[in-house]
Coordinates of C-alpha atoms and ligand atoms in Angstrom, one line a residue:
M201 CA 0.0 0.0 0.0
I202 CA 2.8 2.4 1.0
A203 CA 4.8 1.5 -2.0
Y204 CA 1.7 2.1 -4.1
Q205 CA 1.2 5.5 -2.6
R206 CA 4.8 6.5 -3.2
L207 CA 4.4 5.3 -6.8
I208 CA 1.4 7.5 -7.2
V209 CA 3.2 10.6 -5.7
R210 CA 6.2 9.9 -8.0
T211 CA 4.1 9.4 -11.1
R212 CA 2.1 12.5 -10.4
L213 CA 5.3 14.5 -10.1
V214 CA 7.0 13.1 -13.2
S215 CA 3.9 13.3 -15.4
G216 CA 3.3 16.9 -14.2
L217 CA 6.9 17.8 -15.0
I218 CA 6.5 16.4 -18.5
L219 CA 3.3 18.3 -19.1
F220 CA 4.8 21.5 -17.7
A221 CA 7.7 21.1 -20.1
Y222 CA 5.2 20.8 -23.0
V223 CA 3.3 23.9 -21.8
L224 CA 6.5 25.9 -21.3
T225 CA 7.9 25.1 -24.8
H226 CA 4.5 25.7 -26.4
D227 CA 4.4 29.2 -24.7
L228 CA 7.9 30.0 -25.7
N229 CA 7.0 29.0 -29.3
H230 CA 4.0 31.5 -29.1
S231 CA 6.3 34.2 -28.0
L232 CA 8.3 34.0 -31.3
G233 CA 5.2 35.8 -32.8
L234 CA 6.9 38.9 -31.4
I235 CA 9.6 38.4 -33.9
S236 CA 7.7 37.4 -37.1
L237 CA 5.3 34.9 -38.6
P238 CA 8.2 32.9 -40.2
A239 CA 10.0 32.7 -36.8
L240 CA 6.8 31.5 -35.2
E241 CA 6.4 28.8 -37.8
A242 CA 10.1 27.8 -37.7
G243 CA 9.7 27.4 -33.9
R244 CA 6.7 25.2 -34.4
L245 CA 8.7 22.8 -36.6
V246 CA 11.4 22.5 -33.9
F247 CA 8.7 22.1 -31.3
L248 CA 6.9 19.3 -33.3
D249 CA 10.2 17.6 -34.1
F250 CA 10.9 17.3 -30.4
W251 CA 7.5 16.4 -29.1
H252 CA 6.7 14.0 -32.1
F253 CA 9.8 11.9 -31.4
L254 CA 8.2 8.6 -30.7
P255 CA 9.4 7.9 -27.1
I256 CA 8.7 11.5 -26.1
R257 CA 5.3 11.5 -27.8
F258 CA 4.5 8.3 -25.9
A259 CA 5.6 9.7 -22.6
F260 CA 3.6 12.9 -23.2
Y261 CA 0.3 11.0 -24.0
L262 CA 0.9 8.7 -21.1
S263 CA 1.5 11.7 -18.8
I264 CA -1.9 13.2 -19.8
A265 CA -3.7 10.0 -19.1
L266 CA -1.9 9.3 -15.8
H267 CA -2.3 12.9 -14.6
I268 CA -6.1 12.8 -15.1
L269 CA -6.4 9.4 -13.6
I270 CA -4.4 10.4 -10.5
A271 CA -6.6 13.5 -10.1
F272 CA -9.7 11.4 -10.2
Q273 CA -8.2 8.9 -7.8
T274 CA -7.3 11.8 -5.4
I275 CA -10.8 13.1 -5.5
Y276 CA -12.2 9.7 -4.8
Q277 CA -9.9 9.0 -1.9
R278 CA -10.0 12.3 -0.1
R279 CA -12.2 12.0 3.0
S280 CA -12.7 15.8 2.9
L281 CA -12.7 18.2 0.0
R282 CA -11.8 21.0 2.4
M283 CA -8.2 22.0 1.5
P284 CA -6.0 25.1 1.4
A285 CA -7.0 27.6 -1.2
S286 CA -3.9 27.0 -3.4
D287 CA -4.6 23.2 -3.5
M288 CA -8.3 23.9 -4.3
L289 CA -7.3 26.4 -7.1
Q290 CA -4.8 23.9 -8.5
L291 CA -7.5 21.1 -8.5
L292 CA -10.1 23.3 -10.1
L293 CA -7.8 24.7 -12.8
G294 CA -6.6 21.1 -13.6
L295 CA -10.2 19.9 -13.9
A296 CA -11.1 22.8 -16.2
L297 CA -8.2 22.2 -18.5
P298 CA -9.5 19.3 -20.5
L299 CA -12.7 21.2 -21.2
L300 CA -10.8 24.3 -22.4
L301 CA -8.3 22.4 -24.5
V302 CA -10.5 19.7 -26.1
L303 CA -11.4 21.7 -29.2
H304 CA -7.8 22.8 -29.8
V305 CA -6.5 19.3 -29.6
I306 CA -9.3 17.8 -31.8
G307 CA -9.0 20.7 -34.2
T308 CA -5.2 20.3 -34.7
V309 CA -3.8 16.9 -33.6
V310 CA -6.8 14.7 -34.3
A311 CA -7.8 16.6 -37.5
N312 CA -4.2 16.0 -38.7
S313 CA -4.4 12.3 -37.9
L314 CA -7.9 11.7 -39.4
F315 CA -8.1 14.2 -42.2
G316 CA -4.5 15.4 -43.0
L317 CA -5.0 19.0 -41.7
H318 CA -1.7 20.9 -41.5
A319 CA -2.4 23.1 -38.5
T320 CA 0.1 25.8 -39.2
Y321 CA 0.3 28.8 -36.9
S322 CA -1.2 31.0 -39.7
Y323 CA -4.2 28.6 -40.0
V324 CA -4.7 28.2 -36.2
I325 CA -4.4 31.9 -35.5
W326 CA -6.5 32.8 -38.4
T327 CA -9.2 30.4 -37.1
I328 CA -9.3 31.8 -33.5
W329 CA -8.4 35.4 -34.2
V330 CA -10.3 36.1 -37.4
A331 CA -12.9 33.4 -38.1
Q332 CA -14.0 32.4 -34.6
P333 CA -12.7 35.0 -32.0
T334 CA -14.8 33.3 -29.2
Y335 CA -12.4 30.3 -29.4
G336 CA -9.6 32.8 -29.2
V337 CA -10.8 33.8 -25.7
I338 CA -11.1 30.1 -24.8
Q339 CA -7.6 29.4 -26.0
T340 CA -6.2 32.4 -24.1
S341 CA -7.9 31.1 -21.0
A342 CA -6.5 27.6 -21.6
L343 CA -3.0 29.0 -21.9
L344 CA -3.2 30.8 -18.6
V345 CA -5.0 28.0 -16.8
A346 CA -2.4 25.4 -17.9
W347 CA 0.4 27.7 -16.9
W348 CA -1.0 28.6 -13.4
H349 CA -1.9 25.0 -12.7
G350 CA 1.6 23.9 -13.6
C351 CA 3.2 26.7 -11.6
I352 CA 1.2 25.9 -8.5
G353 CA 2.2 22.3 -8.7
L354 CA 5.8 23.2 -9.4
R355 CA 5.9 25.6 -6.5
G356 CA 4.5 22.9 -4.2
W357 CA 7.4 20.6 -5.2
L358 CA 10.2 23.2 -5.1
R359 CA 9.4 25.1 -2.0
L360 CA 10.6 22.2 0.2
K361 CA 14.1 22.4 -1.4
T362 CA 16.6 24.2 0.7
W363 CA 17.9 26.3 -2.2
Y364 CA 14.4 27.4 -3.3
P365 CA 14.2 30.6 -1.2
D366 CA 17.3 32.0 -3.0
W367 CA 15.7 31.4 -6.4
R368 CA 12.1 32.2 -5.5
D369 CA 12.1 35.7 -7.0
L370 CA 13.6 34.5 -10.2
F371 CA 11.0 31.8 -10.5
F372 CA 8.3 34.3 -9.7
A373 CA 9.5 36.6 -12.4
L374 CA 9.6 33.8 -15.0
A375 CA 6.1 32.7 -13.9
L376 CA 4.9 36.1 -14.9
L377 CA 7.1 36.7 -17.9
V378 CA 6.5 33.5 -19.9
P379 CA 2.7 33.8 -20.3
V380 CA 3.0 37.5 -20.9
L381 CA 5.5 36.9 -23.8
A382 CA 3.3 34.1 -25.1
L383 CA 0.2 36.2 -25.2
L384 CA 2.1 39.2 -26.7
G385 CA 3.5 36.9 -29.4
F386 CA 0.0 35.5 -30.1
A387 CA -1.6 39.0 -30.2
T388 CA 1.2 40.3 -32.5
A389 CA 0.8 37.3 -34.9
G390 CA -3.0 37.7 -34.7
R391 CA -2.9 41.3 -35.7
E392 CA -0.6 40.5 -38.6
I393 CA -2.7 37.6 -39.8
S394 CA -5.9 39.8 -39.5
Q395 CA -4.3 42.3 -41.9
L396 CA -3.0 39.6 -44.3
S397 CA -6.5 38.0 -44.4
Q398 CA -7.8 41.2 -46.1
Q399 CA -5.9 39.8 -49.2
P400 CA -8.1 37.1 -50.7
Q401 CA -5.2 35.4 -52.4
W402 CA -3.2 35.2 -49.1
Q403 CA -6.2 33.6 -47.4
A404 CA -6.8 31.1 -50.2
A405 CA -3.1 30.1 -50.3
M406 CA -3.0 29.7 -46.5
L407 CA -6.2 27.5 -46.4
A408 CA -4.8 25.4 -49.4
A409 CA -1.5 24.9 -47.6
A410 CA -3.4 23.8 -44.5
T411 CA -5.4 21.3 -46.6
V412 CA -8.5 22.2 -44.6
P413 CA -10.9 19.2 -44.3
S414 CA -14.4 19.2 -45.9
A415 CA -17.4 20.6 -44.1
D416 CA -18.6 17.0 -43.3
A417 CA -15.2 16.2 -41.8
I418 CA -15.3 19.4 -39.7
A419 CA -18.8 18.5 -38.5
E420 CA -17.4 15.1 -37.5
L421 CA -14.7 16.8 -35.5
Y422 CA -17.3 18.8 -33.6
R423 CA -19.2 15.7 -32.8
L424 CA -16.0 14.1 -31.5
R425 CA -15.5 17.2 -29.4
D426 CA -19.0 16.9 -27.9
L427 CA -18.5 13.2 -27.3
T428 CA -15.1 13.8 -25.5
V429 CA -16.6 16.5 -23.3
A430 CA -19.6 14.2 -22.4
V431 CA -17.3 11.3 -21.6
Y432 CA -15.1 13.5 -19.4
L433 CA -18.0 15.0 -17.5
V434 CA -19.6 11.6 -17.0
A435 CA -16.3 10.2 -15.7
L436 CA -15.9 13.1 -13.3
L437 CA -19.5 12.8 -12.0
A438 CA -19.0 9.0 -11.6
V439 CA -15.9 9.7 -9.5
L440 CA -17.9 12.1 -7.3
A441 CA -20.8 9.7 -7.0
A442 CA -18.5 6.8 -6.1
R443 CA -16.9 9.0 -3.4
W444 CA -20.3 9.9 -2.0
I445 CA -21.4 6.2 -1.9
R446 CA -18.2 5.2 -0.2
Q447 CA -18.7 7.9 2.5
W448 CA -22.3 6.8 3.0
W449 CA -21.1 3.2 3.4
E450 CA -18.3 4.0 5.9
R451 CA -20.5 6.4 8.0
S452 CA -21.5 3.7 10.4
G453 CA -18.0 3.3 11.9
A454 CA -17.5 6.9 13.0
I455 CA -14.3 7.8 14.9
V456 CA -13.8 10.6 17.4
V457 CA -10.6 12.7 17.1
T458 CA -10.2 14.9 20.2
Y459 CA -7.8 17.9 20.2
G460 CA -5.7 19.1 23.2
D461 CA -8.1 22.1 23.7
G462 CA -11.1 19.8 23.9
H463 CA -12.4 20.2 20.4
Q464 CA -13.8 17.0 18.9
V465 CA -14.2 16.0 15.3
I466 CA -16.2 12.9 14.2
V467 CA -14.7 11.3 11.1
Q468 CA -15.2 8.2 8.9
P469 CA -12.7 5.3 8.9
G470 CA -9.9 6.0 6.5
T471 CA -9.7 9.7 7.3
T472 CA -6.2 11.0 8.1
L473 CA -5.7 13.3 11.2
L474 CA -5.0 16.2 8.9
E475 CA -8.3 15.6 7.0
A476 CA -10.0 15.4 10.4
S477 CA -8.7 18.9 11.2
R478 CA -10.0 20.2 7.9
I479 CA -13.4 18.6 8.4
G480 CA -13.6 20.2 11.8
G481 CA -12.4 23.6 10.6
I482 CA -9.4 23.3 13.0
P483 CA -6.4 25.4 11.7
H484 CA -3.6 23.0 11.0
A485 CA -0.3 23.7 9.2
S486 CA 0.3 21.6 6.0
V487 CA 3.0 23.2 3.8
C488 CA 3.4 20.3 1.4
G489 CA -0.4 19.8 1.1
G490 CA -0.5 16.5 2.9
R491 CA 2.2 14.7 0.9
G492 CA 4.3 13.7 3.8
R493 CA 7.3 15.8 2.9
C494 CA 7.3 18.9 5.1
S495 CA 6.5 17.8 8.6
T496 CA 4.6 21.0 9.4
C497 CA 1.4 18.9 10.1
R498 CA 3.1 17.0 12.9
V499 CA 1.1 16.3 16.1
R500 CA 1.7 15.0 19.5
V501 CA -0.4 12.0 20.3
I502 CA -1.8 12.5 23.8
S503 CA -3.8 9.3 24.0
G504 CA -4.8 6.4 21.7
A505 CA -1.5 5.8 20.0
D506 CA -2.4 2.2 19.6
Q507 CA -5.4 3.3 17.6
L508 CA -3.3 4.8 14.9
T509 CA -1.9 3.1 11.8
A510 CA 1.8 2.4 12.2
P511 CA 4.2 5.0 10.6
H512 CA 5.4 3.9 7.2
E513 CA 9.0 4.1 6.2
Q514 CA 8.9 7.6 4.7
E515 CA 7.1 9.1 7.7
A516 CA 9.5 7.4 10.1
A517 CA 12.5 8.7 8.2
L518 CA 11.2 12.2 8.2
L519 CA 10.4 12.2 11.9
T520 CA 13.9 10.8 12.6
R521 CA 15.4 13.5 10.4
I522 CA 13.8 16.3 12.3
G523 CA 14.6 14.7 15.7
A524 CA 10.9 14.4 16.6
A525 CA 10.1 13.4 20.2
P526 CA 8.5 10.0 20.8
G527 CA 4.7 10.2 20.3
T528 CA 5.0 12.6 17.4
R529 CA 3.2 11.7 14.1
L530 CA 2.6 13.3 10.8
A531 CA -1.1 14.1 10.7
C532 CA -1.3 13.8 6.9
Q533 CA 0.0 10.2 7.0
T534 CA -1.7 8.9 10.1
V535 CA -5.1 7.3 10.0
P536 CA -7.0 6.7 13.3
K537 CA -8.8 3.3 13.7
G538 CA -10.4 4.4 17.0
A539 CA -10.7 7.3 19.4
V540 CA -7.5 9.4 19.7
T541 CA -6.4 12.7 21.3
I542 CA -3.8 14.8 19.6
A543 CA -2.3 18.3 19.6
P544 CA -0.8 20.0 16.5
L545 CA 2.7 21.0 17.3
L546 CA 3.3 23.9 14.9
P547 CA 1.3 27.1 14.5
P548 CA -1.3 26.9 11.7
L549 CA 0.6 29.3 9.4
A550 CA 4.0 27.6 9.8
T551 CA 6.2 27.6 6.8
S552 CA 8.6 24.9 5.6
R553 CA 11.5 27.0 6.7
A554 CA 9.9 27.3 10.1
A555 CA 9.3 23.6 10.2
L556 CA 13.0 22.9 9.7
S557 CA 14.1 25.6 12.2
H558 CA 11.5 24.3 14.6
A559 CA 13.1 20.9 14.2
K560 CA 16.4 22.2 15.4
Q561 CA 14.8 24.1 18.2
H562 CA 12.1 21.6 19.2
H563 CA 13.9 20.4 22.3
G564 CA 15.5 23.8 23.1
Q565 CA 18.7 25.2 21.8
E566 CA 21.1 27.9 23.0
M567 CA 21.3 30.7 20.4
E568 CA 22.8 34.2 20.3
I569 CA 19.9 36.3 19.0
A570 CA 18.7 39.9 19.2
V571 CA 15.5 40.6 21.2
L572 CA 13.3 43.7 20.7
F573 CA 10.6 44.9 23.1
A574 CA 8.3 47.8 22.3
D575 CA 5.4 49.3 24.2
I576 CA 3.0 52.2 23.8
R577 CA 3.6 55.0 26.2
G578 CA 0.6 56.0 28.4
F579 CA -1.7 53.5 26.9
T580 CA -3.7 53.1 30.1
Q581 CA -4.8 56.8 30.0
L582 CA -5.3 56.6 26.3
S583 CA -7.7 53.7 26.6
E584 CA -9.5 55.0 29.7
H585 CA -12.3 57.0 28.0
R586 CA -12.7 54.8 25.0
L587 CA -15.2 52.2 24.1
P588 CA -13.8 48.6 24.1
Y589 CA -14.4 48.5 20.3
D590 CA -12.3 51.6 19.8
V591 CA -9.5 50.2 21.9
V592 CA -9.4 46.9 19.9
F593 CA -9.5 48.8 16.6
L594 CA -6.6 51.1 17.7
L595 CA -4.5 48.2 19.0
N596 CA -5.0 46.2 15.9
R597 CA -3.9 49.1 13.7
Y598 CA -0.9 49.5 15.9
F599 CA 0.0 45.8 16.0
R600 CA -0.3 45.6 12.2
A601 CA 2.0 48.6 11.8
M602 CA 4.5 47.2 14.2
G603 CA 4.2 43.6 12.8
E604 CA 4.9 44.8 9.3
A605 CA 7.9 46.8 10.4
I606 CA 9.4 43.8 12.1
S607 CA 8.7 41.3 9.4
G608 CA 9.9 43.9 6.8
A609 CA 13.3 43.7 8.6
D610 CA 13.3 39.9 8.5
G611 CA 12.4 39.6 12.2
R612 CA 9.8 37.4 13.8
V613 CA 7.1 38.7 16.0
D614 CA 7.3 36.5 19.0
K615 CA 4.2 37.7 20.8
F616 CA 1.9 40.7 21.4
I617 CA 1.6 41.3 25.2
G618 CA -1.1 43.8 26.1
D619 CA 0.0 46.8 24.1
G620 CA 3.5 45.6 23.8
V621 CA 5.4 43.6 21.2
M622 CA 8.3 41.1 21.6
A623 CA 10.3 40.2 18.5
L624 CA 13.2 37.9 17.8
F625 CA 16.0 38.4 15.2
G626 CA 18.7 36.0 14.0
L627 CA 17.0 32.7 14.4
E628 CA 18.6 31.7 11.2
G629 CA 21.5 34.1 10.8
S630 CA 24.5 35.5 12.6
P631 CA 24.3 37.8 15.7
E632 CA 25.7 40.7 13.6
E633 CA 22.9 40.2 11.0
A634 CA 20.4 39.9 13.9
C635 CA 21.5 43.2 15.3
R636 CA 21.3 45.0 12.0
Q637 CA 17.8 43.5 11.4
A638 CA 16.6 44.6 14.8
V639 CA 17.9 48.2 14.4
R640 CA 16.3 48.3 10.9
A641 CA 13.0 47.1 12.5
A642 CA 13.2 49.8 15.1
I643 CA 13.6 52.5 12.3
N644 CA 10.7 50.9 10.4
M645 CA 8.5 50.9 13.6
S646 CA 9.2 54.6 14.1
K647 CA 8.3 55.4 10.5
N648 CA 5.2 53.3 10.6
L649 CA 4.1 54.9 13.9
E650 CA 4.5 58.3 12.3
Q651 CA 2.2 57.2 9.4
L652 CA -0.3 55.7 11.8
N653 CA -0.4 58.9 13.9
Q654 CA -1.1 60.9 10.7
S655 CA -3.9 58.6 9.6
L656 CA -5.5 58.6 13.1
H657 CA -4.9 62.3 14.0
H658 CA -8.7 62.9 14.1
D659 CA -9.2 60.1 16.6
L660 CA -6.3 60.8 19.0
K661 CA -5.9 63.7 21.4
E662 CA -2.2 63.3 21.1
P663 CA 0.0 61.1 18.9
L664 CA 0.9 57.6 20.0
R665 CA 4.4 57.3 21.4
I666 CA 6.4 54.1 21.8
G667 CA 9.5 52.9 23.6
I668 CA 11.8 50.3 22.1
G669 CA 14.6 48.3 23.8
I670 CA 17.0 46.0 21.9
H671 CA 19.6 43.7 23.3
V672 CA 21.6 40.7 21.9
G673 CA 23.0 37.7 23.7
P674 CA 22.6 34.0 24.4
T675 CA 19.0 32.8 24.9
I676 CA 17.3 29.4 25.1
V677 CA 15.2 29.1 22.0
G678 CA 12.6 26.3 21.9
E679 CA 9.1 25.2 21.2
M680 CA 7.1 26.2 24.4
G681 CA 3.5 26.2 25.3
F682 CA 0.7 23.6 25.5
A683 CA -1.6 22.0 23.1
G684 CA -2.6 24.5 20.3
A685 CA -0.7 27.3 22.0
Q686 CA 2.8 26.1 21.3
A687 CA 5.3 28.2 19.4
V688 CA 9.0 28.8 19.2
T689 CA 10.0 31.5 21.7
A690 CA 13.1 32.6 23.6
I691 CA 13.8 32.9 27.3
G692 CA 16.8 34.0 29.4
D693 CA 18.7 37.0 30.6
T694 CA 18.9 38.6 27.2
V695 CA 15.1 38.7 27.0
N696 CA 14.9 40.3 30.4
T697 CA 17.5 42.8 29.6
A698 CA 15.8 43.8 26.3
S699 CA 12.6 44.3 28.3
R700 CA 14.5 46.3 30.9
L701 CA 15.9 48.6 28.2
E702 CA 12.4 49.1 26.8
S703 CA 11.0 50.2 30.2
A704 CA 14.0 52.4 30.7
T705 CA 13.0 54.5 27.7
K706 CA 10.4 56.0 30.0
E707 CA 13.0 57.2 32.5
F708 CA 15.2 58.7 29.7
G709 CA 12.3 60.1 27.7
C710 CA 13.6 58.5 24.5
Q711 CA 12.1 56.3 21.8
L712 CA 14.9 53.8 21.5
L713 CA 17.5 52.2 23.8
V714 CA 20.0 49.8 22.2
S715 CA 22.6 48.0 24.3
Q716 CA 26.3 48.7 23.6
R717 CA 26.7 45.2 22.2
V718 CA 23.9 45.6 19.7
A719 CA 25.4 48.9 18.5
D720 CA 28.9 47.2 18.2
L721 CA 27.6 44.2 16.3
A722 CA 25.2 46.2 14.1
G723 CA 28.1 48.6 13.3
I724 CA 26.1 51.7 14.0
R725 CA 27.6 55.0 15.0
V726 CA 26.3 56.1 18.4
D727 CA 27.2 59.8 18.3
A728 CA 23.5 60.8 18.0
G729 CA 22.7 58.9 21.2
N730 CA 23.3 59.4 24.9
R731 CA 25.2 56.7 26.8
H732 CA 23.7 55.3 30.0
D733 CA 24.8 52.5 32.3
L734 CA 21.6 50.8 33.5
P735 CA 21.5 48.6 36.6
L736 CA 19.8 45.3 36.1
R737 CA 17.1 44.1 38.5
G738 CA 18.5 41.6 41.1
R739 CA 22.0 41.8 39.7
S740 CA 25.1 43.7 40.6
E741 CA 26.3 44.5 37.1
T742 CA 25.0 47.2 34.7
V743 CA 24.4 47.2 31.0
A744 CA 25.7 49.9 28.8
A745 CA 23.2 51.4 26.4
Y746 CA 22.6 54.3 24.0
A747 CA 19.4 56.3 24.0
F748 CA 18.0 57.8 20.8
S749 CA 15.1 60.3 21.0
D750 CA 13.9 58.9 17.7
A751 CA 14.9 55.6 16.1
T752 CA 15.0 57.3 12.7
D753 CA 18.1 59.1 13.9
L754 CA 19.9 55.9 12.9
Q755 CA 18.5 55.6 9.4
T756 CA 21.3 57.6 7.7
Q757 CA 23.8 54.9 8.8
E758 CA 23.0 52.5 5.9
I759 CA 22.0 49.5 8.0
Q760 CA 22.2 46.6 5.5
Ligands
LIG2209 S1 1.4 18.2 5.4 FE1 3.5 18.1 4.9 S2 4.1 16.3 6.0 FE2 2.1 16.4 6.5

């Protein structure tokens, strides 16, 4: 069974890559229309020579058949059709493709096989640009749908590669560029052919060269198109009906999945724990879409471990690789046979990068990172005469502005505490980089606060003011919390010192206090700040820090 599933995953990937290569080369061929009609036609001959080479042609047709069959099988097997938006979009685009492409395939490939039509670019573009523009719209949609479907699938595969983040922007640019060039090439050729078709002799020669089939043959092709569409739709409906019958049959043996926070979801036998979360609307991370490759769906089994299917080889290998604690399972690969209680281990929006870093930090790890604390000055007075709704609105605007400032500097918001924010920097980089990021975040926060004050100036008696403290040093970083409230966070003296610096901004009437060590590691000049030696609560030593009346005083220092 496991070997079969792996074969399905592998077949889906390989067939998808072959089909994506076809779409890519076809789109690149279209883009030659930007050069000239002869270039477009010459490109078609190269394209056909390659894709008509017998082994490649065989692999291509086999890929189409297997890709559709695997999609049908996936729909049949899924216990729930609830899935992340990108997975749903990929599925819907894929299901729409045969309907959008059927006439094009029958009007070119099949017409060539049955009636000897030479579907040159001039003929095809004349047909859909001049003779039947409605089909031009359908073909344009098909081009975009095929490309997006392929790009979503490709991204799902690539984003788990460690090198992907470095290449993501390039891939994104290509994902936009290729269809734009293809459509521009198509439109340029369409306009040229539209003008040429004003000349009766050109049109007659073009149609003669294409050896257009008779009217009866064309009617036959349309009948074939209708039959193909009907067969496809009946097959799709049959799969949905079979799925519904199976669910009805299995309903009698319902299984209860309980979550650490007490939520319960009742599922049918055969449902994975990840599908149970989706059925119950319980947020659950699943970066790889349930393919057992990312580990973000992992759960701790609180009770009922003996009611779960045994981990297969691939799941066991992945859990070992990330150093998972005993009792951890991949929700997407685990099927309960009886009542179980589980707790997802990663936050619902966890990324694959977070999954890997969590793996290192799962059991706690000492790391030198930068910690930033920020707090609104006088928030108690500010909130005193406001309705609760106003306070929540104001805080959410503030949190959003601060959160964007921190993530824009590659930091990570650790938590919002009351009207305060704690952020971590350098979970994946050097302490120097962490300090530069933290200082950049402070500058961003100051700027965002200024903008927020401007947009709220009618609602506020006086502008919001904040205090920010930043310190760097060794911390214990690990996954902490309970049940659904677990996340990677940091503890230790460094955190306490950063918090102390933040509260000291009140004493010094400044916006930012950075410790000497942060200033040294970030490489910032401190001439604009005032030096202070702060005593630390419960300790004899002091921490040297620089106070800046405004964090933007540091922005001229080219923090990289
Ligand atoms: S969702 Fe990726 S391993 Fe389960």
